[in-house]
């Protein structure tokens, strides 16, 4: 896992995922190694964290510590869903 900061949230990403942050728009885009879009995370006008995954993933949210962990499903369950 690699860890990045997204405003006051901590994001833990599976090691082969890449995050690109647009601070002006308060958005973070997640890409997989083939540079395919995997999801978007943003802070809305009410300062609430929004998540739009575009792939089969497991997202663990720890609101107390303002932490997200993002892993591809096969990383969590193996190939059971293929």
mmCIF file of N, CA, C and O in Angstrom:
data_model
loop_
_atom_site.group_PDB
_atom_site.id
_atom_site.type_symbol
_atom_site.label_atom_id
_atom_site.label_comp_id
_atom_site.label_asym_id
_atom_site.label_seq_id
_atom_site.Cartn_x
_atom_site.Cartn_y
_atom_site.Cartn_z
ATOM 1 N N UNK A 1 0.842 -1.185 0.000
ATOM 2 C CA UNK A 1 0.000 0.000 0.000
ATOM 3 C C UNK A 1 0.880 1.240 0.000
ATOM 4 O O UNK A 1 1.924 1.268 0.630
ATOM 5 N N UNK A 2 0.419 2.247 -0.714
ATOM 6 C CA UNK A 2 1.081 3.542 -0.615
ATOM 7 C C UNK A 2 0.084 4.533 -0.043
ATOM 8 O O UNK A 2 -1.128 4.370 -0.199
ATOM 9 N N UNK A 3 0.585 5.541 0.623
ATOM 10 C CA UNK A 3 -0.264 6.496 1.335
ATOM 11 C C UNK A 3 -0.062 7.883 0.758
ATOM 12 O O UNK A 3 1.071 8.316 0.537
ATOM 13 N N UNK A 4 -1.176 8.579 0.497
ATOM 14 C CA UNK A 4 -1.122 9.971 0.042
ATOM 15 C C UNK A 4 -2.101 10.789 0.878
ATOM 16 O O UNK A 4 -3.013 10.240 1.491
ATOM 17 N N UNK A 5 -1.910 12.080 0.893
ATOM 18 C CA UNK A 5 -2.836 12.994 1.569
ATOM 19 C C UNK A 5 -3.739 13.630 0.512
ATOM 20 O O UNK A 5 -3.286 14.006 -0.559
ATOM 21 N N UNK A 6 -5.012 13.713 0.833
ATOM 22 C CA UNK A 6 -5.988 14.398 -0.012
ATOM 23 C C UNK A 6 -6.757 15.337 0.903
ATOM 24 O O UNK A 6 -7.658 14.916 1.620
ATOM 25 N N UNK A 7 -6.316 16.583 0.946
ATOM 26 C CA UNK A 7 -6.827 17.571 1.891
ATOM 27 C C UNK A 7 -6.670 17.008 3.299
ATOM 28 O O UNK A 7 -5.571 16.629 3.660
ATOM 29 N N UNK A 8 -7.718 16.885 4.091
ATOM 30 C CA UNK A 8 -7.528 16.348 5.446
ATOM 31 C C UNK A 8 -7.815 14.852 5.531
ATOM 32 O O UNK A 8 -7.966 14.300 6.609
ATOM 33 N N UNK A 9 -7.873 14.173 4.388
ATOM 34 C CA UNK A 9 -8.064 12.724 4.335
ATOM 35 C C UNK A 9 -6.741 12.046 3.991
ATOM 36 O O UNK A 9 -5.921 12.591 3.259
ATOM 37 N N UNK A 10 -6.563 10.836 4.485
ATOM 38 C CA UNK A 10 -5.437 9.990 4.117
ATOM 39 C C UNK A 10 -5.961 8.895 3.211
ATOM 40 O O UNK A 10 -6.948 8.236 3.542
ATOM 41 N N UNK A 11 -5.321 8.717 2.060
ATOM 42 C CA UNK A 11 -5.743 7.710 1.090
ATOM 43 C C UNK A 11 -4.660 6.636 1.025
ATOM 44 O O UNK A 11 -3.494 6.937 0.777
ATOM 45 N N UNK A 12 -5.061 5.385 1.252
ATOM 46 C CA UNK A 12 -4.160 4.241 1.118
ATOM 47 C C UNK A 12 -4.528 3.546 -0.189
ATOM 48 O O UNK A 12 -5.659 3.075 -0.341
ATOM 49 N N UNK A 13 -3.587 3.511 -1.119
ATOM 50 C CA UNK A 13 -3.836 2.914 -2.427
ATOM 51 C C UNK A 13 -3.041 1.633 -2.594
ATOM 52 O O UNK A 13 -1.875 1.562 -2.187
ATOM 53 N N UNK A 14 -3.673 0.672 -3.222
ATOM 54 C CA UNK A 14 -2.959 -0.535 -3.630
ATOM 55 C C UNK A 14 -1.708 -0.092 -4.381
ATOM 56 O O UNK A 14 -1.738 0.890 -5.137
ATOM 57 N N UNK A 15 -0.603 -0.790 -4.203
ATOM 58 C CA UNK A 15 0.703 -0.345 -4.689
ATOM 59 C C UNK A 15 0.773 -0.030 -6.183
ATOM 60 O O UNK A 15 1.531 0.835 -6.592
ATOM 61 N N UNK A 16 -0.017 -0.671 -7.019
ATOM 62 C CA UNK A 16 0.084 -0.446 -8.462
ATOM 63 C C UNK A 16 -0.903 0.594 -8.990
ATOM 64 O O UNK A 16 -0.978 0.823 -10.191
ATOM 65 N N UNK A 17 -1.645 1.264 -8.110
ATOM 66 C CA UNK A 17 -2.551 2.336 -8.528
ATOM 67 C C UNK A 17 -1.848 3.681 -8.405
ATOM 68 O O UNK A 17 -0.978 3.863 -7.558
ATOM 69 N N UNK A 18 -2.234 4.621 -9.260
ATOM 70 C CA UNK A 18 -1.639 5.953 -9.274
ATOM 71 C C UNK A 18 -2.725 6.984 -9.008
ATOM 72 O O UNK A 18 -3.832 6.870 -9.540
ATOM 73 N N UNK A 19 -2.399 7.988 -8.211
ATOM 74 C CA UNK A 19 -3.351 9.059 -7.911
ATOM 75 C C UNK A 19 -2.842 10.369 -8.495
ATOM 76 O O UNK A 19 -1.663 10.700 -8.377
ATOM 77 N N UNK A 20 -3.749 11.111 -9.126
ATOM 78 C CA UNK A 20 -3.446 12.430 -9.667
ATOM 79 C C UNK A 20 -4.436 13.403 -9.036
ATOM 80 O O UNK A 20 -5.644 13.207 -9.150
ATOM 81 N N UNK A 21 -3.918 14.437 -8.373
ATOM 82 C CA UNK A 21 -4.771 15.373 -7.640
ATOM 83 C C UNK A 21 -4.869 16.708 -8.345
ATOM 84 O O UNK A 21 -3.868 17.256 -8.799
ATOM 85 N N UNK A 22 -6.098 17.238 -8.452
ATOM 86 C CA UNK A 22 -6.353 18.602 -8.918
ATOM 87 C C UNK A 22 -6.822 19.377 -7.688
ATOM 88 O O UNK A 22 -7.972 19.255 -7.269
ATOM 89 N N UNK A 23 -5.919 20.135 -7.083
ATOM 90 C CA UNK A 23 -6.240 20.846 -5.847
ATOM 91 C C UNK A 23 -7.288 21.946 -6.051
ATOM 92 O O UNK A 23 -8.103 22.185 -5.160
ATOM 93 N N UNK A 24 -7.277 22.587 -7.213
ATOM 94 C CA UNK A 24 -8.263 23.645 -7.474
ATOM 95 C C UNK A 24 -9.682 23.100 -7.527
ATOM 96 O O UNK A 24 -10.614 23.737 -7.040
ATOM 97 N N UNK A 25 -9.859 21.944 -8.115
ATOM 98 C CA UNK A 25 -11.180 21.324 -8.243
ATOM 99 C C UNK A 25 -11.509 20.401 -7.072
ATOM 100 O O UNK A 25 -12.602 19.844 -7.021
ATOM 101 N N UNK A 26 -10.538 20.188 -6.182
ATOM 102 C CA UNK A 26 -10.686 19.269 -5.046
ATOM 103 C C UNK A 26 -11.060 17.868 -5.523
ATOM 104 O O UNK A 26 -11.952 17.223 -4.995
ATOM 105 N N UNK A 27 -10.330 17.395 -6.559
ATOM 106 C CA UNK A 27 -10.584 16.074 -7.123
ATOM 107 C C UNK A 27 -9.294 15.271 -7.164
ATOM 108 O O UNK A 27 -8.214 15.821 -7.348
ATOM 109 N N UNK A 28 -9.455 13.963 -7.015
ATOM 110 C CA UNK A 28 -8.353 13.028 -7.121
ATOM 111 C C UNK A 28 -8.789 11.928 -8.077
ATOM 112 O O UNK A 28 -9.884 11.357 -7.910
ATOM 113 N N UNK A 29 -7.995 11.664 -9.089
ATOM 114 C CA UNK A 29 -8.297 10.631 -10.073
ATOM 115 C C UNK A 29 -7.370 9.454 -9.807
ATOM 116 O O UNK A 29 -6.177 9.637 -9.562
ATOM 117 N N UNK A 30 -7.912 8.251 -9.858
ATOM 118 C CA UNK A 30 -7.135 7.037 -9.623
ATOM 119 C C UNK A 30 -6.999 6.284 -10.937
ATOM 120 O O UNK A 30 -7.992 6.013 -11.613
ATOM 121 N N UNK A 31 -5.757 5.951 -11.281
ATOM 122 C CA UNK A 31 -5.457 5.248 -12.522
ATOM 123 C C UNK A 31 -4.781 3.924 -12.207
ATOM 124 O O UNK A 31 -4.029 3.816 -11.234
ATOM 125 N N UNK A 32 -5.031 2.920 -13.041
ATOM 126 C CA UNK A 32 -4.329 1.648 -12.900
ATOM 127 C C UNK A 32 -3.126 1.662 -13.843
ATOM 128 O O UNK A 32 -2.970 2.611 -14.616
ATOM 129 N N UNK A 33 -2.256 0.653 -13.800
ATOM 130 C CA UNK A 33 -1.024 0.680 -14.597
ATOM 131 C C UNK A 33 -1.228 0.906 -16.091
ATOM 132 O O UNK A 33 -0.373 1.497 -16.741
ATOM 133 N N UNK A 34 -2.336 0.474 -16.649
ATOM 134 C CA UNK A 34 -2.572 0.685 -18.080
ATOM 135 C C UNK A 34 -3.127 2.084 -18.357
ATOM 136 O O UNK A 34 -3.577 2.381 -19.446
ATOM 137 N N UNK A 35 -3.085 2.958 -17.362
ATOM 138 C CA UNK A 35 -3.577 4.341 -17.432
ATOM 139 C C UNK A 35 -5.077 4.370 -17.702
ATOM 140 O O UNK A 35 -5.612 5.253 -18.341
ATOM 141 N N UNK A 36 -5.771 3.374 -17.219
ATOM 142 C CA UNK A 36 -7.230 3.357 -17.314
ATOM 143 C C UNK A 36 -7.809 4.023 -16.070
ATOM 144 O O UNK A 36 -7.360 3.775 -14.959
ATOM 145 N N UNK A 37 -8.810 4.877 -16.277
ATOM 146 C CA UNK A 37 -9.467 5.558 -15.164
ATOM 147 C C UNK A 37 -10.152 4.540 -14.265
ATOM 148 O O UNK A 37 -10.927 3.720 -14.725
ATOM 149 N N UNK A 38 -9.848 4.597 -12.962
ATOM 150 C CA UNK A 38 -10.428 3.649 -12.013
ATOM 151 C C UNK A 38 -11.407 4.305 -11.060
ATOM 152 O O UNK A 38 -12.195 3.621 -10.428
ATOM 153 N N UNK A 39 -11.353 5.600 -10.914
ATOM 154 C CA UNK A 39 -12.275 6.248 -9.999
ATOM 155 C C UNK A 39 -11.922 7.701 -9.781
ATOM 156 O O UNK A 39 -10.836 8.150 -10.116
ATOM 157 N N UNK A 40 -12.871 8.428 -9.226
ATOM 158 C CA UNK A 40 -12.685 9.833 -8.889
ATOM 159 C C UNK A 40 -13.155 10.032 -7.457
ATOM 160 O O UNK A 40 -14.187 9.498 -7.050
ATOM 161 N N UNK A 41 -12.370 10.774 -6.688
ATOM 162 C CA UNK A 41 -12.723 11.162 -5.326
ATOM 163 C C UNK A 41 -12.729 12.677 -5.304
ATOM 164 O O UNK A 41 -11.831 13.306 -5.863
ATOM 165 N N UNK A 42 -13.751 13.281 -4.682
ATOM 166 C CA UNK A 42 -13.767 14.739 -4.614
ATOM 167 C C UNK A 42 -14.419 15.201 -3.328
ATOM 168 O O UNK A 42 -15.132 14.452 -2.665
ATOM 169 N N UNK A 43 -14.166 16.442 -2.980
ATOM 170 C CA UNK A 43 -14.791 17.089 -1.835
ATOM 171 C C UNK A 43 -15.863 18.015 -2.407
ATOM 172 O O UNK A 43 -15.559 18.891 -3.209
ATOM 173 N N UNK A 44 -17.114 17.797 -2.005
ATOM 174 C CA UNK A 44 -18.198 18.600 -2.573
ATOM 175 C C UNK A 44 -18.321 19.954 -1.868
ATOM 176 O O UNK A 44 -17.528 20.295 -0.994
ATOM 177 N N UNK A 45 -19.317 20.733 -2.270
ATOM 178 C CA UNK A 45 -19.513 22.075 -1.723
ATOM 179 C C UNK A 45 -19.843 22.083 -0.234
ATOM 180 O O UNK A 45 -19.730 23.104 0.425
ATOM 181 N N UNK A 46 -20.273 20.935 0.295
ATOM 182 C CA UNK A 46 -20.574 20.809 1.726
ATOM 183 C C UNK A 46 -19.406 20.205 2.505
ATOM 184 O O UNK A 46 -19.572 19.779 3.639
ATOM 185 N N UNK A 47 -18.226 20.130 1.864
ATOM 186 C CA UNK A 47 -17.022 19.526 2.449
ATOM 187 C C UNK A 47 -17.209 18.050 2.780
ATOM 188 O O UNK A 47 -16.594 17.526 3.705
ATOM 189 N N UNK A 48 -18.066 17.367 2.010
ATOM 190 C CA UNK A 48 -18.248 15.931 2.174
ATOM 191 C C UNK A 48 -17.458 15.196 1.099
ATOM 192 O O UNK A 48 -17.405 15.630 -0.054
ATOM 193 N N UNK A 49 -16.848 14.098 1.490
ATOM 194 C CA UNK A 49 -16.065 13.297 0.556
ATOM 195 C C UNK A 49 -17.006 12.464 -0.308
ATOM 196 O O UNK A 49 -17.899 11.788 0.206
ATOM 197 N N UNK A 50 -16.821 12.525 -1.611
ATOM 198 C CA UNK A 50 -17.628 11.768 -2.566
ATOM 199 C C UNK A 50 -16.699 10.809 -3.313
ATOM 200 O O UNK A 50 -15.552 11.155 -3.612
ATOM 201 N N UNK A 51 -17.182 9.617 -3.628
ATOM 202 C CA UNK A 51 -16.388 8.612 -4.320
ATOM 203 C C UNK A 51 -17.196 8.063 -5.486
ATOM 204 O O UNK A 51 -18.341 7.654 -5.311
ATOM 205 N N UNK A 52 -16.586 8.027 -6.678
ATOM 206 C CA UNK A 52 -17.220 7.413 -7.848
ATOM 207 C C UNK A 52 -16.243 6.391 -8.421
ATOM 208 O O UNK A 52 -15.389 6.719 -9.228
ATOM 209 N N UNK A 53 -16.324 5.131 -7.939
ATOM 210 C CA UNK A 53 -15.457 4.108 -8.535
ATOM 211 C C UNK A 53 -15.965 3.742 -9.920
ATOM 212 O O UNK A 53 -17.166 3.793 -10.175
ATOM 213 N N UNK A 54 -15.055 3.403 -10.802
ATOM 214 C CA UNK A 54 -15.446 2.993 -12.151
ATOM 215 C C UNK A 54 -14.956 1.585 -12.438
ATOM 216 O O UNK A 54 -14.948 1.150 -13.568
ATOM 217 N N UNK A 55 -14.531 0.884 -11.393
ATOM 218 C CA UNK A 55 -14.054 -0.479 -11.550
ATOM 219 C C UNK A 55 -14.448 -1.274 -10.317
ATOM 220 O O UNK A 55 -14.889 -0.719 -9.323
ATOM 221 N N UNK A 56 -14.281 -2.576 -10.411
ATOM 222 C CA UNK A 56 -14.635 -3.467 -9.316
ATOM 223 C C UNK A 56 -13.580 -3.338 -8.228
ATOM 224 O O UNK A 56 -12.437 -3.756 -8.411
ATOM 225 N N UNK A 57 -13.944 -2.700 -7.116
ATOM 226 C CA UNK A 57 -12.971 -2.414 -6.076
ATOM 227 C C UNK A 57 -13.600 -2.556 -4.691
ATOM 228 O O UNK A 57 -14.802 -2.640 -4.555
ATOM 229 N N UNK A 58 -12.723 -2.578 -3.706
ATOM 230 C CA UNK A 58 -13.145 -2.582 -2.318
ATOM 231 C C UNK A 58 -12.629 -1.289 -1.706
ATOM 232 O O UNK A 58 -11.437 -1.001 -1.762
ATOM 233 N N UNK A 59 -13.532 -0.483 -1.157
ATOM 234 C CA UNK A 59 -13.167 0.784 -0.534
ATOM 235 C C UNK A 59 -13.530 0.695 0.941
ATOM 236 O O UNK A 59 -14.682 0.445 1.282
ATOM 237 N N UNK A 60 -12.544 0.874 1.787
ATOM 238 C CA UNK A 60 -12.757 0.861 3.231
ATOM 239 C C UNK A 60 -12.668 2.293 3.724
ATOM 240 O O UNK A 60 -11.674 2.981 3.459
ATOM 241 N N UNK A 61 -13.705 2.763 4.419
ATOM 242 C CA UNK A 61 -13.762 4.143 4.897
ATOM 243 C C UNK A 61 -13.679 4.145 6.413
ATOM 244 O O UNK A 61 -14.473 3.483 7.084
ATOM 245 N N UNK A 62 -12.720 4.895 6.940
ATOM 246 C CA UNK A 62 -12.571 5.083 8.383
ATOM 247 C C UNK A 62 -12.845 6.559 8.673
ATOM 248 O O UNK A 62 -11.940 7.387 8.603
ATOM 249 N N UNK A 63 -14.117 6.921 8.941
ATOM 250 C CA UNK A 63 -14.459 8.338 9.113
ATOM 251 C C UNK A 63 -13.826 8.966 10.354
ATOM 252 O O UNK A 63 -13.548 10.162 10.366
ATOM 253 N N UNK A 64 -13.565 8.179 11.366
ATOM 254 C CA UNK A 64 -12.961 8.716 12.578
ATOM 255 C C UNK A 64 -11.566 9.259 12.308
ATOM 256 O O UNK A 64 -11.217 10.354 12.747
ATOM 257 N N UNK A 65 -10.790 8.502 11.533
ATOM 258 C CA UNK A 65 -9.426 8.918 11.203
ATOM 259 C C UNK A 65 -9.319 9.593 9.846
ATOM 260 O O UNK A 65 -8.215 9.900 9.402
ATOM 261 N N UNK A 66 -10.468 9.795 9.172
ATOM 262 C CA UNK A 66 -10.513 10.369 7.831
ATOM 263 C C UNK A 66 -9.521 9.658 6.920
ATOM 264 O O UNK A 66 -8.613 10.251 6.350
ATOM 265 N N UNK A 67 -9.743 8.350 6.795
ATOM 266 C CA UNK A 67 -8.848 7.502 6.027
ATOM 267 C C UNK A 67 -9.645 6.621 5.079
ATOM 268 O O UNK A 67 -10.696 6.092 5.448
ATOM 269 N N UNK A 68 -9.145 6.480 3.840
ATOM 270 C CA UNK A 68 -9.725 5.577 2.843
ATOM 271 C C UNK A 68 -8.670 4.568 2.449
ATOM 272 O O UNK A 68 -7.505 4.928 2.296
ATOM 273 N N UNK A 69 -9.085 3.309 2.245
ATOM 274 C CA UNK A 69 -8.198 2.307 1.673
ATOM 275 C C UNK A 69 -8.872 1.789 0.421
ATOM 276 O O UNK A 69 -10.044 1.394 0.452
ATOM 277 N N UNK A 70 -8.146 1.800 -0.708
ATOM 278 C CA UNK A 70 -8.714 1.401 -1.991
ATOM 279 C C UNK A 70 -7.883 0.261 -2.555
ATOM 280 O O UNK A 70 -6.672 0.391 -2.716
ATOM 281 N N UNK A 71 -8.580 -0.854 -2.829
ATOM 282 C CA UNK A 71 -7.915 -2.028 -3.396
ATOM 283 C C UNK A 71 -8.804 -2.610 -4.480
ATOM 284 O O UNK A 71 -10.023 -2.568 -4.388
ATOM 285 N N UNK A 72 -8.180 -3.166 -5.511
ATOM 286 C CA UNK A 72 -8.945 -3.860 -6.527
ATOM 287 C C UNK A 72 -9.510 -5.137 -5.913
ATOM 288 O O UNK A 72 -8.898 -5.748 -5.033
ATOM 289 N N UNK A 73 -10.681 -5.554 -6.355
ATOM 290 C CA UNK A 73 -11.375 -6.699 -5.772
ATOM 291 C C UNK A 73 -10.513 -7.950 -5.767
ATOM 292 O O UNK A 73 -10.470 -8.675 -4.776
ATOM 293 N N UNK A 74 -9.800 -8.200 -6.864
ATOM 294 C CA UNK A 74 -8.993 -9.421 -6.916
ATOM 295 C C UNK A 74 -7.843 -9.393 -5.902
ATOM 296 O O UNK A 74 -7.380 -10.431 -5.457
ATOM 297 N N UNK A 75 -7.410 -8.202 -5.497
ATOM 298 C CA UNK A 75 -6.387 -8.078 -4.452
ATOM 299 C C UNK A 75 -6.949 -8.558 -3.110
ATOM 300 O O UNK A 75 -6.236 -9.114 -2.286
ATOM 301 N N UNK A 76 -8.253 -8.347 -2.896
ATOM 302 C CA UNK A 76 -8.892 -8.712 -1.642
ATOM 303 C C UNK A 76 -9.380 -10.171 -1.659
ATOM 304 O O UNK A 76 -9.154 -10.918 -0.709
ATOM 305 N N UNK A 77 -10.045 -10.554 -2.739
ATOM 306 C CA UNK A 77 -10.703 -11.855 -2.795
ATOM 307 C C UNK A 77 -10.042 -12.866 -3.709
ATOM 308 O O UNK A 77 -10.532 -13.971 -3.878
ATOM 309 N N UNK A 78 -8.978 -12.486 -4.396
ATOM 310 C CA UNK A 78 -8.380 -13.374 -5.394
ATOM 311 C C UNK A 78 -9.220 -13.346 -6.648
ATOM 312 O O UNK A 78 -9.904 -12.369 -6.934
ATOM 313 N N UNK A 79 -9.228 -14.426 -7.403
ATOM 314 C CA UNK A 79 -9.985 -14.445 -8.662
ATOM 315 C C UNK A 79 -11.372 -15.051 -8.511
ATOM 316 O O UNK A 79 -11.986 -15.466 -9.462
ATOM 317 N N UNK A 80 -11.913 -15.049 -7.303
ATOM 318 C CA UNK A 80 -13.213 -15.647 -7.035
ATOM 319 C C UNK A 80 -14.338 -14.966 -7.839
ATOM 320 O O UNK A 80 -15.344 -15.588 -8.150
ATOM 321 N N UNK A 81 -14.163 -13.680 -8.228
ATOM 322 C CA UNK A 81 -15.217 -12.960 -8.958
ATOM 323 C C UNK A 81 -14.983 -12.936 -10.454
ATOM 324 O O UNK A 81 -15.708 -12.295 -11.183
ATOM 325 N N UNK A 82 -13.985 -13.605 -10.932
ATOM 326 C CA UNK A 82 -13.728 -13.583 -12.376
ATOM 327 C C UNK A 82 -14.520 -14.640 -13.080
ATOM 328 O O UNK A 82 -14.931 -15.610 -12.559
#
